[in-house]
Amino acid sequence: MSFAKLDELGHRLEALEHALSILGADEATHMAVGGGDKRAEAMSQLAGMYHAQATAPEIADWIEAAKAEALDTDQTLALGEFERNYVNATCLPTEFVQRRTAATMRSEQLWRDLRAKGDWDSFLPALEGVVALVREEAALRADATGLAPYDALMDQYDPGNRTAEIDGVFADLKGFLKDFLPTALAVQEQRLAQRPRKNLNAPYPIEKQRELGLAAMRATGFDFTHGSLAVSHHPFCGGVPTDVRMTTRYRTDEFLTSLMGVLHETGHALYEQGLPKDWSHWPLGEARGMGMHESQSLFVEMQIARSADFWEFMLPLVHQHLGETAIPGWDIPDILSEVNFVERGYIRVDADEITYPLHIILRYELEQDLIAGKLEASQIPEAWDAKMTEYLGISTINDPKDGPMQDVHWPGGAFGYFPSYTLGAMIAAQLGSAMAKDIPDMGAQMRQGDFTAINQWRADKVWSQASRYSTPDLITRATGEPLNADHFKAHLKRRYGS
C-alpha cells in the first residue's frame, strides 16, 4: 500500500527531525565553544538527508496512489498533510533555494553588524535583494498552491489563514486599540498616583530564580519526565515532544522577566507534550502552526500568569524561593502594576498587551505592500514612521535601529510570520472566554494552584487535535465560533480599562 510507504517515510523523517532538534537545542545551551564547526557540519549533513528524503520524486506517486486506497479518517487527514508538506517542500527549485539561502545569510550577517549602528543605507542593498527573492518565492508558492502570493507565504506558518479574513479582523482591532490606548494610559496614571510602583529588592541569585521557575513550571503542568529547563542567550522552546528543551535567561537585578519568560515557554512546551503520540511520525501529529502555538504560550503568560487569581497562588512561591525580603511590602496590586505596565514604546519584543498588536499590524500591512510591489524597500523608513506615528504616537524617522531594523525576520526572509503573534494573542483570549463558560470556577482553581481542569480543556480542544484541521477550523471547533476580536478587546477592557 502506498500509504504504508508514506507511514514508513514519516518514521524516517521523524528520526532525522529528532536528531536535528536535539542537536540544535544542545548547540544553544551546552555545546563547547570549540564544537561549532563540526556541529554545523553534522547538522548540515542531517538536513541534507532530510531534504533528500522529504522531496524524493516517488513521494508524489505514493500520494496519488494512496488517494485510491481505503483509508480511515485519520489516515485521510494525514494524507492531506503529507501532500501539503510535499508541495511546500518541492515548489522551490534547488537553484532558487541556494540563491535565497546565500542572500538571507548575508543579509542577517549585515543586519547583526549594522543594526547597532542604525546604518540603514548600508543595509538597504542586502534587504532589497531579500525582498526581490521573497517576491519570487511568493510567486512560486502561489503557482504551486493556487493561493494569492502573500497568502502562500502566510500558509507556511498558519495553514488556512487568509488575508481576506485577517484584514477585517486586524482593521477592527487596530481601530479599537488606537482609541483604547489613551484610556488605558489614563487609568494607569490614576492608579499609580494612588499606589506608586515599588522598587524591586535586588539582587536575586540565579539559582533561586531557577528554583522559582521550576516550581512555576511544575505547578502549571510541565512534565519533567519529558522535558527540561536550561539557559540560553535567547529563550526558546525546542527539542521534541518526548524531550522538550526549554530555556530562559536571568538578570540578577530583577526576577519578573525571567519568570514570565519561563511561563511563556511553558505554554509552548505543554502544547508539544500534549500532542498525540500515535501520530508523532505524521505531519498530522504536529502542532497546528505558529498562531496556534503562540496562543498556547500566550494563554499561560497573558490569560493566566498576569492575572490576580494566578498571583494569589504565585506570591507565596516567590517568598518561598526568593525569600520574604525579595519584594518587601509588595502585594498583588503591586505585582500586577509591574507585569501589566503599559507604555508607548519603539520595540516590539518589549511591548505590552495593548501596544504589541499595533506593532504587528504595522508590519503585516507593510509586508503585504512589499510583496505586492506597492512599496519598495527604500521606502520602508518613511512608511514605518507614518504608521508608528499614527498608531502609537511616536516617531522613528531618524532611528532605524529601533524602527525597521529591530527585527531579524525581514533580513532572514521570514515574510508572513508576523501575523501569527497577534493572532495567537487573540486566539488565547477567545480560548479563555470559551473555557470560562465550561469551567466557571477557573479563577478559584488558579488561586489554589490547580491547573488540571484548565490543561485538560486545552488538551481536549487543541493539543490532541494537532494538525487535523486548518487554523481557522481549529479555532471554530475549540470555541464555537470563528476568530472574533471581541474576546481580545473584552479581555483588555477588563484588565486595563478600570
CSV table of C-alpha atoms in Angstrom, one decimal:
chain,number,residue,atom,x,y,z
A,1,MET,CA,0.0,0.0,0.0
A,2,SER,CA,1.2,3.5,-0.8
A,3,PHE,CA,0.0,4.9,2.4
A,4,ALA,CA,2.2,2.4,4.2
A,5,LYS,CA,5.2,3.8,2.3
A,6,LEU,CA,4.3,7.3,3.5
A,7,ASP,CA,3.9,6.0,7.0
A,8,GLU,CA,7.4,4.4,6.8
A,9,LEU,CA,8.7,7.7,5.4
A,10,GLY,CA,7.2,9.5,8.3
A,11,HIS,CA,9.2,7.4,10.8
A,12,ARG,CA,12.4,8.1,8.9
A,13,LEU,CA,11.8,11.8,8.8
A,14,GLU,CA,10.8,12.0,12.4
A,15,ALA,CA,14.1,10.3,13.4
A,16,LEU,CA,16.0,12.9,11.5
A,17,GLU,CA,13.9,15.8,12.9
A,18,HIS,CA,14.6,14.4,16.4
A,19,ALA,CA,18.3,14.4,15.9
A,20,LEU,CA,18.3,17.9,14.3
A,21,SER,CA,16.1,19.3,17.1
A,22,ILE,CA,18.2,17.9,20.0
A,23,LEU,CA,21.5,18.9,18.3
A,24,GLY,CA,20.2,22.4,17.8
A,25,ALA,CA,19.0,22.8,21.4
A,26,ASP,CA,22.3,21.5,22.7
A,27,GLU,CA,24.2,23.9,20.5
A,28,ALA,CA,22.4,26.8,22.1
A,29,THR,CA,22.8,25.6,25.7
A,30,HIS,CA,25.6,23.1,26.4
A,31,MET,CA,27.9,22.8,23.4
A,32,ALA,CA,31.5,23.7,24.0
A,33,VAL,CA,32.7,26.9,22.2
A,34,GLY,CA,35.1,24.9,20.0
A,35,GLY,CA,32.4,22.5,18.8
A,36,GLY,CA,30.7,24.8,16.4
A,37,ASP,CA,32.4,23.8,13.1
A,38,LYS,CA,31.8,20.1,13.5
A,39,ARG,CA,28.3,20.6,14.8
A,40,ALA,CA,27.4,22.7,11.8
A,41,GLU,CA,28.8,20.0,9.5
A,42,ALA,CA,26.8,17.3,11.3
A,43,MET,CA,23.6,19.3,11.2
A,44,SER,CA,24.2,20.2,7.6
A,45,GLN,CA,24.6,16.6,6.6
A,46,LEU,CA,21.4,15.6,8.5
A,47,ALA,CA,19.5,18.4,7.0
A,48,GLY,CA,20.6,17.3,3.5
A,49,MET,CA,19.5,13.8,4.2
A,50,TYR,CA,16.1,15.1,5.5
A,51,HIS,CA,15.5,17.2,2.4
A,52,ALA,CA,16.5,14.5,0.0
A,53,GLN,CA,14.1,12.0,1.6
A,54,ALA,CA,11.3,14.6,2.0
A,55,THR,CA,11.4,15.6,-1.6
A,56,ALA,CA,12.0,12.3,-3.3
A,57,PRO,CA,10.1,12.2,-6.7
A,58,GLU,CA,8.4,8.9,-5.8
A,59,ILE,CA,6.5,10.5,-2.9
A,60,ALA,CA,4.2,12.2,-5.4
A,61,ASP,CA,3.3,8.8,-6.8
A,62,TRP,CA,2.7,7.4,-3.3
A,63,ILE,CA,0.4,10.3,-2.5
A,64,GLU,CA,-1.7,9.9,-5.7
A,65,ALA,CA,-1.9,6.1,-5.3
A,66,ALA,CA,-2.9,6.4,-1.6
A,67,LYS,CA,-5.9,8.6,-2.5
A,68,ALA,CA,-7.5,5.5,-4.1
A,69,GLU,CA,-6.8,3.3,-1.0
A,70,ALA,CA,-9.4,2.5,1.7
A,71,LEU,CA,-8.1,4.8,4.5
A,72,ASP,CA,-9.7,5.7,7.8
A,73,THR,CA,-10.5,9.3,8.8
A,74,ASP,CA,-7.1,9.9,10.5
A,75,GLN,CA,-5.2,8.4,7.6
A,76,THR,CA,-7.1,10.5,5.1
A,77,LEU,CA,-6.4,13.7,7.0
A,78,ALA,CA,-2.7,12.6,7.4
A,79,LEU,CA,-2.5,12.1,3.6
A,80,GLY,CA,-3.7,15.7,3.1
A,81,GLU,CA,-0.9,16.9,5.4
A,82,PHE,CA,1.7,14.7,3.6
A,83,GLU,CA,0.6,16.3,0.3
A,84,ARG,CA,0.6,19.8,1.7
A,85,ASN,CA,4.1,19.4,3.1
A,86,TYR,CA,5.4,17.8,-0.1
A,87,VAL,CA,4.1,20.6,-2.3
A,88,ASN,CA,5.7,23.2,0.0
A,89,ALA,CA,8.9,21.3,0.1
A,90,THR,CA,9.2,20.8,-3.7
A,91,CYS,CA,7.7,24.1,-5.2
A,92,LEU,CA,11.0,25.9,-4.9
A,93,PRO,CA,13.8,24.9,-7.4
A,94,THR,CA,17.1,23.9,-5.9
A,95,GLU,CA,18.9,26.8,-7.5
A,96,PHE,CA,16.4,29.3,-6.1
A,97,VAL,CA,16.8,27.8,-2.6
A,98,GLN,CA,20.6,28.2,-2.9
A,99,ARG,CA,20.3,31.8,-4.0
A,100,ARG,CA,17.8,32.6,-1.2
A,101,THR,CA,19.9,30.9,1.4
A,102,ALA,CA,23.0,32.8,0.4
A,103,ALA,CA,21.2,36.1,0.3
A,104,THR,CA,19.4,35.8,3.6
A,105,MET,CA,22.6,34.6,5.4
A,106,ARG,CA,24.5,37.6,4.1
A,107,SER,CA,21.6,39.9,5.0
A,108,GLU,CA,21.4,38.5,8.5
A,109,GLN,CA,25.1,38.9,9.0
A,110,LEU,CA,25.0,42.5,7.8
A,111,TRP,CA,22.0,43.2,10.0
A,112,ARG,CA,23.8,42.0,13.1
A,113,ASP,CA,26.6,44.4,12.4
A,114,LEU,CA,24.7,47.3,11.1
A,115,ARG,CA,21.6,47.4,13.3
A,116,ALA,CA,23.5,48.5,16.4
A,117,LYS,CA,24.9,51.4,14.3
A,118,GLY,CA,21.5,52.2,12.8
A,119,ASP,CA,23.1,52.2,9.4
A,120,TRP,CA,20.1,51.8,7.1
A,121,ASP,CA,21.8,53.0,4.0
A,122,SER,CA,24.5,50.3,4.2
A,123,PHE,CA,21.9,47.6,5.0
A,124,LEU,CA,19.4,48.6,2.3
A,125,PRO,CA,21.0,46.8,-0.8
A,126,ALA,CA,21.0,43.5,1.1
A,127,LEU,CA,17.4,43.9,2.1
A,128,GLU,CA,16.4,44.9,-1.4
A,129,GLY,CA,17.9,41.6,-2.6
A,130,VAL,CA,16.0,39.7,0.0
A,131,VAL,CA,12.7,41.4,-0.9
A,132,ALA,CA,13.2,40.6,-4.5
A,133,LEU,CA,13.8,36.9,-3.7
A,134,VAL,CA,10.8,36.8,-1.4
A,135,ARG,CA,8.6,38.2,-4.1
A,136,GLU,CA,9.9,35.5,-6.4
A,137,GLU,CA,9.3,32.9,-3.7
A,138,ALA,CA,5.7,34.1,-3.2
A,139,ALA,CA,5.0,33.8,-6.9
A,140,LEU,CA,6.4,30.2,-6.9
A,141,ARG,CA,4.4,29.2,-3.9
A,142,ALA,CA,1.3,30.8,-5.3
A,143,ASP,CA,1.7,28.9,-8.6
A,144,ALA,CA,2.1,25.6,-6.7
A,145,THR,CA,-0.8,26.1,-4.2
A,146,GLY,CA,-3.3,28.3,-6.1
A,147,LEU,CA,-3.2,30.9,-3.3
A,148,ALA,CA,-2.5,34.6,-3.6
A,149,PRO,CA,1.2,35.4,-3.2
A,150,TYR,CA,1.1,36.7,0.4
A,151,ASP,CA,-1.4,34.1,1.5
A,152,ALA,CA,1.0,31.4,0.1
A,153,LEU,CA,3.7,32.9,2.4
A,154,MET,CA,1.4,33.0,5.4
A,155,ASP,CA,0.2,29.5,4.8
A,156,GLN,CA,3.7,28.1,5.7
A,157,TYR,CA,3.2,29.4,9.2
A,158,ASP,CA,-0.5,29.2,9.8
A,159,PRO,CA,-2.3,26.8,7.3
A,160,GLY,CA,-5.7,28.2,6.4
A,161,ASN,CA,-5.2,31.8,7.3
A,162,ARG,CA,-6.1,34.2,4.5
A,163,THR,CA,-5.8,38.0,4.2
A,164,ALA,CA,-9.4,38.2,3.1
A,165,GLU,CA,-10.4,37.3,6.7
A,166,ILE,CA,-7.4,38.7,8.7
A,167,ASP,CA,-7.6,42.1,7.1
A,168,GLY,CA,-11.0,42.7,8.5
A,169,VAL,CA,-10.2,41.3,11.9
A,170,PHE,CA,-7.0,43.4,12.2
A,171,ALA,CA,-8.7,46.6,10.9
A,172,ASP,CA,-11.3,46.2,13.6
A,173,LEU,CA,-8.7,45.5,16.3
A,174,LYS,CA,-6.5,48.4,15.2
A,175,GLY,CA,-9.3,50.9,15.4
A,176,PHE,CA,-10.1,49.7,18.9
A,177,LEU,CA,-6.5,49.8,20.1
A,178,LYS,CA,-5.8,53.3,18.8
A,179,ASP,CA,-8.8,54.5,20.8
A,180,PHE,CA,-8.3,52.4,23.9
A,181,LEU,CA,-4.6,53.1,24.4
A,182,PRO,CA,-5.1,56.7,25.7
A,183,THR,CA,-7.8,55.4,28.0
A,184,ALA,CA,-5.6,52.6,29.4
A,185,LEU,CA,-2.7,55.0,30.0
A,186,ALA,CA,-5.0,57.5,31.8
A,187,VAL,CA,-6.4,54.7,34.0
A,188,GLN,CA,-2.9,53.5,34.8
A,189,GLU,CA,-1.8,57.1,35.7
A,190,GLN,CA,-4.7,57.4,38.1
A,191,ARG,CA,-3.9,54.1,39.7
A,192,LEU,CA,-0.2,54.8,40.1
A,193,ALA,CA,-0.9,58.2,41.6
A,194,GLN,CA,-2.7,56.4,44.4
A,195,ARG,CA,-0.3,53.4,44.6
A,196,PRO,CA,3.1,54.2,43.0
A,197,ARG,CA,5.3,51.5,41.5
A,198,LYS,CA,7.7,50.0,44.0
A,199,ASN,CA,11.3,49.2,43.6
A,200,LEU,CA,12.5,45.6,43.4
A,201,ASN,CA,14.8,44.5,46.2
A,202,ALA,CA,17.6,43.1,44.1
A,203,PRO,CA,19.9,41.2,43.8
A,204,TYR,CA,18.1,37.9,43.1
A,205,PRO,CA,20.5,34.9,42.9
A,206,ILE,CA,20.2,33.0,39.7
A,207,GLU,CA,19.9,29.6,41.4
A,208,LYS,CA,17.0,30.8,43.5
A,209,GLN,CA,15.3,32.2,40.4
A,210,ARG,CA,15.8,28.9,38.7
A,211,GLU,CA,14.1,27.1,41.5
A,212,LEU,CA,11.2,29.5,41.4
A,213,GLY,CA,10.8,29.0,37.6
A,214,LEU,CA,10.9,25.2,38.1
A,215,ALA,CA,8.2,25.5,40.7
A,216,ALA,CA,6.0,27.5,38.3
A,217,MET,CA,6.6,25.0,35.5
A,218,ARG,CA,5.7,22.1,37.8
A,219,ALA,CA,2.5,23.8,39.1
A,220,THR,CA,1.2,24.7,35.6
A,221,GLY,CA,1.7,21.1,34.4
A,222,PHE,CA,5.1,20.7,32.8
A,223,ASP,CA,6.2,17.1,32.6
A,224,PHE,CA,9.8,16.8,33.8
A,225,THR,CA,10.0,13.2,32.6
A,226,HIS,CA,9.7,14.6,29.1
A,227,GLY,CA,11.5,17.9,29.3
A,228,SER,CA,14.0,20.2,31.0
A,229,LEU,CA,15.0,23.8,31.6
A,230,ALA,CA,18.4,25.3,30.6
A,231,VAL,CA,19.9,28.7,30.0
A,232,SER,CA,20.4,30.3,26.6
A,233,HIS,CA,21.1,33.7,25.1
A,234,HIS,CA,17.6,33.9,23.8
A,235,PRO,CA,14.8,32.0,25.5
A,236,PHE,CA,13.2,29.3,23.4
A,237,CYS,CA,11.2,26.0,23.5
A,238,GLY,CA,12.8,23.3,21.3
A,239,GLY,CA,13.6,19.7,21.2
A,240,VAL,CA,10.8,17.2,20.5
A,241,PRO,CA,7.5,16.3,22.3
A,242,THR,CA,9.1,13.4,24.2
A,243,ASP,CA,12.1,15.5,25.2
A,244,VAL,CA,11.2,19.2,25.2
A,245,ARG,CA,14.2,21.5,25.7
A,246,MET,CA,13.1,24.8,27.3
A,247,THR,CA,15.4,27.7,28.1
A,248,THR,CA,15.4,31.1,29.8
A,249,ARG,CA,17.8,33.8,30.7
A,250,TYR,CA,18.4,35.6,34.0
A,251,ARG,CA,19.1,39.0,35.4
A,252,THR,CA,20.1,39.4,39.0
A,253,ASP,CA,18.6,42.9,39.3
A,254,GLU,CA,15.0,41.6,38.8
A,255,PHE,CA,13.2,38.3,38.5
A,256,LEU,CA,9.9,39.0,36.8
A,257,THR,CA,11.3,39.0,33.2
A,258,SER,CA,12.8,35.5,33.6
A,259,LEU,CA,9.7,34.2,35.4
A,260,MET,CA,7.3,35.5,32.8
A,261,GLY,CA,9.5,34.1,30.1
A,262,VAL,CA,9.6,30.7,31.7
A,263,LEU,CA,5.8,30.7,31.9
A,264,HIS,CA,5.5,31.8,28.2
A,265,GLU,CA,7.8,29.0,27.1
A,266,THR,CA,6.0,26.5,29.4
A,267,GLY,CA,2.9,27.3,27.3
A,268,HIS,CA,4.7,26.2,24.2
A,269,ALA,CA,6.1,23.1,26.0
A,270,LEU,CA,2.7,22.0,27.3
A,271,TYR,CA,1.4,22.0,23.7
A,272,GLU,CA,4.3,19.9,22.5
A,273,GLN,CA,4.0,17.5,25.3
A,274,GLY,CA,0.2,17.2,24.7
A,275,LEU,CA,0.4,16.3,21.0
A,276,PRO,CA,-1.0,12.8,20.1
A,277,LYS,CA,1.9,10.3,20.4
A,278,ASP,CA,0.4,7.8,17.9
A,279,TRP,CA,0.7,10.4,15.1
A,280,SER,CA,4.1,11.8,16.1
A,281,HIS,CA,5.6,10.5,12.8
A,282,TRP,CA,3.0,12.1,10.6
A,283,PRO,CA,2.7,15.8,9.7
A,284,LEU,CA,-0.8,15.4,11.1
A,285,GLY,CA,0.7,14.9,14.6
A,286,GLU,CA,2.5,18.3,14.6
A,287,ALA,CA,1.3,21.5,16.2
A,288,ARG,CA,-1.1,23.4,14.0
A,289,GLY,CA,1.0,26.4,13.0
A,290,MET,CA,2.7,29.3,14.7
A,291,GLY,CA,-0.5,31.2,15.5
A,292,MET,CA,-1.9,28.3,17.5
A,293,HIS,CA,1.5,27.7,19.1
A,294,GLU,CA,1.6,31.4,20.2
A,295,SER,CA,-1.9,31.1,21.5
A,296,GLN,CA,-0.8,28.3,23.9
A,297,SER,CA,2.2,30.3,25.2
A,298,LEU,CA,0.3,33.5,25.5
A,299,PHE,CA,-2.6,31.7,27.2
A,300,VAL,CA,-0.2,30.7,30.0
A,301,GLU,CA,1.6,34.1,30.1
A,302,MET,CA,-1.2,36.5,29.5
A,303,GLN,CA,-4.5,34.9,30.3
A,304,ILE,CA,-3.2,33.1,33.4
A,305,ALA,CA,0.1,34.5,34.6
A,306,ARG,CA,-0.7,38.2,34.5
A,307,SER,CA,-4.0,37.7,36.4
A,308,ALA,CA,-4.8,38.5,40.1
A,309,ASP,CA,-6.0,34.9,40.6
A,310,PHE,CA,-2.7,33.4,39.5
A,311,TRP,CA,-0.7,35.8,41.7
A,312,GLU,CA,-2.7,34.8,44.8
A,313,PHE,CA,-1.1,31.4,44.3
A,314,MET,CA,2.2,32.6,43.0
A,315,LEU,CA,3.2,35.3,45.5
A,316,PRO,CA,3.8,32.8,48.3
A,317,LEU,CA,6.0,30.8,46.0
A,318,VAL,CA,8.1,33.9,45.3
A,319,HIS,CA,8.5,34.4,49.1
A,320,GLN,CA,9.4,30.7,49.5
A,321,HIS,CA,12.1,30.6,46.8
A,322,LEU,CA,13.5,34.2,46.8
A,323,GLY,CA,12.9,35.0,50.5
A,324,GLU,CA,10.5,37.1,52.4
A,325,THR,CA,12.6,40.2,51.7
A,326,ALA,CA,12.6,39.7,47.9
A,327,ILE,CA,9.7,42.1,47.4
A,328,PRO,CA,9.1,43.7,50.9
A,329,GLY,CA,5.7,45.3,51.2
A,330,TRP,CA,4.6,44.1,47.8
A,331,ASP,CA,1.0,42.9,47.4
A,332,ILE,CA,-0.8,41.5,44.4
A,333,PRO,CA,-1.8,45.0,43.1
A,334,ASP,CA,1.9,45.9,43.1
A,335,ILE,CA,2.8,42.8,41.1
A,336,LEU,CA,0.0,43.5,38.6
A,337,SER,CA,1.1,47.1,38.1
A,338,GLU,CA,4.6,45.7,37.2
A,339,VAL,CA,3.7,42.8,34.9
A,340,ASN,CA,0.8,44.7,33.2
A,341,PHE,CA,2.6,48.1,32.8
A,342,VAL,CA,1.5,49.9,29.6
A,343,GLU,CA,3.6,52.4,27.7
A,344,ARG,CA,4.2,53.7,24.1
A,345,GLY,CA,7.4,52.1,23.0
A,346,TYR,CA,9.5,51.5,19.9
A,347,ILE,CA,10.5,47.9,20.4
A,348,ARG,CA,8.1,45.1,19.6
A,349,VAL,CA,9.5,42.5,21.9
A,350,ASP,CA,9.3,44.8,24.9
A,351,ALA,CA,5.7,45.9,24.2
A,352,ASP,CA,2.7,45.3,26.4
A,353,GLU,CA,-0.6,43.6,25.6
A,354,ILE,CA,-2.2,46.7,24.2
A,355,THR,CA,0.6,48.1,22.1
A,356,TYR,CA,2.1,44.8,20.9
A,357,PRO,CA,-0.7,44.1,18.3
A,358,LEU,CA,-0.2,47.6,16.8
A,359,HIS,CA,3.5,46.7,16.2
A,360,ILE,CA,2.4,43.5,14.5
A,361,ILE,CA,-0.4,45.1,12.4
A,362,LEU,CA,2.1,47.7,11.2
A,363,ARG,CA,4.5,45.0,9.9
A,364,TYR,CA,1.6,43.0,8.4
A,365,GLU,CA,0.4,45.9,6.4
A,366,LEU,CA,3.9,46.8,5.2
A,367,GLU,CA,4.7,43.2,4.3
A,368,GLN,CA,1.6,43.0,2.1
A,369,ASP,CA,2.6,46.2,0.2
A,370,LEU,CA,6.2,44.9,-0.2
A,371,ILE,CA,5.1,41.6,-1.7
A,372,ALA,CA,2.6,43.3,-3.9
A,373,GLY,CA,5.2,45.8,-5.2
A,374,LYS,CA,3.2,48.7,-3.8
A,375,LEU,CA,6.2,49.5,-1.5
A,376,GLU,CA,9.9,49.3,-2.2
A,377,ALA,CA,12.5,48.5,0.5
A,378,SER,CA,14.0,52.0,0.1
A,379,GLN,CA,10.6,53.5,1.2
A,380,ILE,CA,10.3,51.4,4.4
A,381,PRO,CA,11.6,54.0,6.9
A,382,GLU,CA,9.1,56.7,5.8
A,383,ALA,CA,6.2,54.2,5.7
A,384,TRP,CA,7.2,52.7,9.0
A,385,ASP,CA,7.4,56.1,10.7
A,386,ALA,CA,4.0,57.2,9.3
A,387,LYS,CA,2.3,54.1,10.8
A,388,MET,CA,4.2,54.4,14.1
A,389,THR,CA,3.1,58.0,14.4
A,390,GLU,CA,-0.5,57.2,13.6
A,391,TYR,CA,-0.8,54.0,15.7
A,392,LEU,CA,1.5,54.7,18.7
A,393,GLY,CA,2.1,58.5,18.6
A,394,ILE,CA,5.9,58.2,18.4
A,395,SER,CA,8.3,58.7,15.5
A,396,THR,CA,11.2,56.5,14.3
A,397,ILE,CA,12.1,58.6,11.2
A,398,ASN,CA,15.7,59.2,12.4
A,399,ASP,CA,16.0,56.0,14.3
A,400,PRO,CA,16.2,52.9,12.0
A,401,LYS,CA,17.8,50.8,14.8
A,402,ASP,CA,14.7,51.0,16.9
A,403,GLY,CA,12.5,51.2,13.8
A,404,PRO,CA,12.6,48.9,10.7
A,405,MET,CA,15.9,47.4,11.6
A,406,GLN,CA,14.8,46.0,15.0
A,407,ASP,CA,13.7,42.5,13.9
A,408,VAL,CA,15.6,39.7,12.3
A,409,HIS,CA,12.5,38.4,10.4
A,410,TRP,CA,12.9,40.5,7.2
A,411,PRO,CA,16.7,40.2,6.9
A,412,GLY,CA,16.1,36.4,7.2
A,413,GLY,CA,13.4,36.4,4.6
A,414,ALA,CA,10.6,35.3,7.0
A,415,PHE,CA,7.7,37.2,5.5
A,416,GLY,CA,4.2,36.1,6.5
A,417,TYR,CA,5.3,35.2,10.0
A,418,PHE,CA,4.4,38.3,12.0
A,419,PRO,CA,0.6,37.9,11.9
A,420,SER,CA,1.0,34.8,14.0
A,421,TYR,CA,2.0,36.7,17.1
A,422,THR,CA,-1.2,38.8,17.3
A,423,LEU,CA,-3.4,36.0,16.0
A,424,GLY,CA,-2.0,34.0,18.9
A,425,ALA,CA,-3.0,36.6,21.5
A,426,MET,CA,-6.5,36.8,20.0
A,427,ILE,CA,-6.9,33.1,19.9
A,428,ALA,CA,-5.7,32.9,23.6
A,429,ALA,CA,-8.3,35.4,24.7
A,430,GLN,CA,-11.0,33.5,22.7
A,431,LEU,CA,-10.0,30.2,24.2
A,432,GLY,CA,-10.1,31.8,27.7
A,433,SER,CA,-13.6,33.1,27.1
A,434,ALA,CA,-14.8,29.7,25.9
A,435,MET,CA,-13.1,28.0,28.8
A,436,ALA,CA,-14.6,30.3,31.4
A,437,LYS,CA,-18.1,29.1,30.3
A,438,ASP,CA,-17.1,25.4,30.7
A,439,ILE,CA,-15.1,25.9,33.9
A,440,PRO,CA,-16.9,28.6,35.8
A,441,ASP,CA,-14.7,28.3,38.9
A,442,MET,CA,-11.5,28.6,36.8
A,443,GLY,CA,-10.3,31.6,38.9
A,444,ALA,CA,-10.8,29.7,42.1
A,445,GLN,CA,-8.8,26.8,40.8
A,446,MET,CA,-5.9,29.1,39.8
A,447,ARG,CA,-5.9,30.6,43.3
A,448,GLN,CA,-5.3,27.1,44.6
A,449,GLY,CA,-2.6,26.4,42.1
A,450,ASP,CA,-4.7,23.7,40.4
A,451,PHE,CA,-4.4,23.8,36.6
A,452,THR,CA,-5.6,20.3,36.0
A,453,ALA,CA,-9.0,21.2,34.5
A,454,ILE,CA,-7.6,24.1,32.6
A,455,ASN,CA,-4.9,21.9,31.0
A,456,GLN,CA,-7.4,19.1,30.3
A,457,TRP,CA,-9.7,21.6,28.5
A,458,ARG,CA,-6.9,22.7,26.2
A,459,ALA,CA,-5.7,19.1,25.8
A,460,ASP,CA,-9.2,18.1,24.5
A,461,LYS,CA,-9.8,21.2,22.4
A,462,VAL,CA,-6.3,21.9,21.0
A,463,TRP,CA,-3.4,19.7,21.9
A,464,SER,CA,-5.0,16.3,21.0
A,465,GLN,CA,-6.2,17.7,17.7
A,466,ALA,CA,-2.7,18.5,16.4
A,467,SER,CA,-3.0,19.3,12.7
A,468,ARG,CA,-6.3,17.6,12.0
A,469,TYR,CA,-7.8,21.0,10.9
A,470,SER,CA,-6.7,24.3,9.5
A,471,THR,CA,-6.1,27.1,11.9
A,472,PRO,CA,-9.4,28.8,11.3
A,473,ASP,CA,-11.3,25.5,11.6
A,474,LEU,CA,-9.5,24.5,14.8
A,475,ILE,CA,-10.4,27.9,16.4
A,476,THR,CA,-14.1,27.4,15.5
A,477,ARG,CA,-14.2,23.8,16.8
A,478,ALA,CA,-12.5,24.8,20.0
A,479,THR,CA,-14.5,27.9,20.8
A,480,GLY,CA,-17.7,27.5,18.8
A,481,GLU,CA,-17.1,30.5,16.6
A,482,PRO,CA,-14.6,31.8,14.1
A,483,LEU,CA,-11.8,34.2,15.2
A,484,ASN,CA,-13.5,37.1,16.8
A,485,ALA,CA,-11.6,40.2,18.0
A,486,ASP,CA,-14.3,41.0,20.6
A,487,HIS,CA,-12.9,38.5,23.0
A,488,PHE,CA,-9.5,40.0,23.0
A,489,LYS,CA,-11.0,43.5,23.3
A,490,ALA,CA,-13.1,42.5,26.2
A,491,HIS,CA,-10.0,40.9,27.9
A,492,LEU,CA,-8.1,44.2,27.5
A,493,LYS,CA,-11.0,46.3,28.8
A,494,ARG,CA,-11.3,44.1,31.9
A,495,ARG,CA,-7.6,44.2,32.7
A,496,TYR,CA,-6.7,47.8,31.7
A,497,GLY,CA,-9.9,49.8,31.5
A,498,SER,CA,-10.8,50.2,35.1
